Amino acid sequence: MDATVFMADPQATFERVWQVVPEFWGDAPHPMLTAVGLTWLDGFDFEIKVAAKLLFSD
C-alpha cells in the first residue's frame, strides 16, 4: 500500500497526523508514506490519497 498525505501546514500538521496512524493502520510496519506540503487545500488541513491492492484467497 502507498499513501500520500497532502498537508496545508506540514510543520503544524505532520506530528498530529502521525499520532493517529496506529489507530487506522495498526502496528508497524506501516505502508510507504509520502508527505507533501501545500499552501492551499480549500478549507482542509490535510488530504490522504491511498493506493492499495486487495488480495483474495479461496
CSV table of C-alpha atoms in Angstrom, one decimal:
chain,number,residue,atom,x,y,z
A,1,MET,CA,0.0,0.0,0.0
A,2,ASP,CA,1.2,3.5,-0.8
A,3,ALA,CA,-0.2,6.6,0.9
A,4,THR,CA,0.3,10.2,0.1
A,5,VAL,CA,-0.6,12.9,2.6
A,6,PHE,CA,-1.1,16.4,1.4
A,7,MET,CA,-0.8,18.9,4.3
A,8,ALA,CA,-1.7,22.6,4.2
A,9,ASP,CA,0.8,23.4,7.1
A,10,PRO,CA,3.2,20.4,7.4
A,11,GLN,CA,5.1,21.8,10.3
A,12,ALA,CA,1.9,22.1,12.4
A,13,THR,CA,0.0,19.1,10.9
A,14,PHE,CA,2.6,16.2,10.4
A,15,GLU,CA,3.0,15.2,14.1
A,16,ARG,CA,-0.7,15.3,14.7
A,17,VAL,CA,-1.4,13.1,11.7
A,18,TRP,CA,1.4,10.7,12.5
A,19,GLN,CA,0.0,10.2,16.1
A,20,VAL,CA,-3.3,8.7,14.7
A,21,VAL,CA,-1.6,6.4,12.2
A,22,PRO,CA,-1.6,3.3,14.5
A,23,GLU,CA,-5.4,3.7,15.0
A,24,PHE,CA,-6.0,3.1,11.3
A,25,TRP,CA,-3.0,1.1,10.1
A,26,GLY,CA,-2.2,-0.9,13.2
A,27,ASP,CA,1.3,-1.7,14.4
A,28,ALA,CA,4.4,-1.2,12.2
A,29,PRO,CA,5.4,-1.8,9.6
A,30,HIS,CA,3.2,0.9,8.1
A,31,PRO,CA,2.7,1.4,4.4
A,32,MET,CA,5.0,3.7,2.4
A,33,LEU,CA,4.1,7.3,3.1
A,34,THR,CA,4.8,10.4,1.2
A,35,ALA,CA,4.1,13.8,2.8
A,36,VAL,CA,3.6,16.8,0.6
A,37,GLY,CA,3.4,20.4,1.9
A,38,LEU,CA,0.9,22.7,0.2
A,39,THR,CA,-0.1,26.3,0.6
A,40,TRP,CA,-3.8,25.7,0.0
A,41,LEU,CA,-6.3,22.8,0.4
A,42,ASP,CA,-9.7,24.6,0.1
A,43,GLY,CA,-10.5,24.7,3.8
A,44,PHE,CA,-8.9,21.3,4.8
A,45,ASP,CA,-5.8,20.8,7.0
A,46,PHE,CA,-4.8,17.6,5.1
A,47,GLU,CA,-5.9,15.1,2.4
A,48,ILE,CA,-4.9,11.5,2.1
A,49,LYS,CA,-4.6,9.5,-1.1
A,50,VAL,CA,-4.2,5.7,-0.8
A,51,ALA,CA,-3.4,3.1,-3.5
A,52,ALA,CA,-3.8,-0.5,-2.3
A,53,LYS,CA,-4.1,-3.9,-3.8
A,54,LEU,CA,-6.6,-6.3,-2.4
A,55,LEU,CA,-5.6,-10.0,-2.3
A,56,PHE,CA,-8.3,-12.7,-2.2
A,57,SER,CA,-7.8,-16.3,-1.4
A,58,ASP,CA,-10.1,-19.2,-1.6
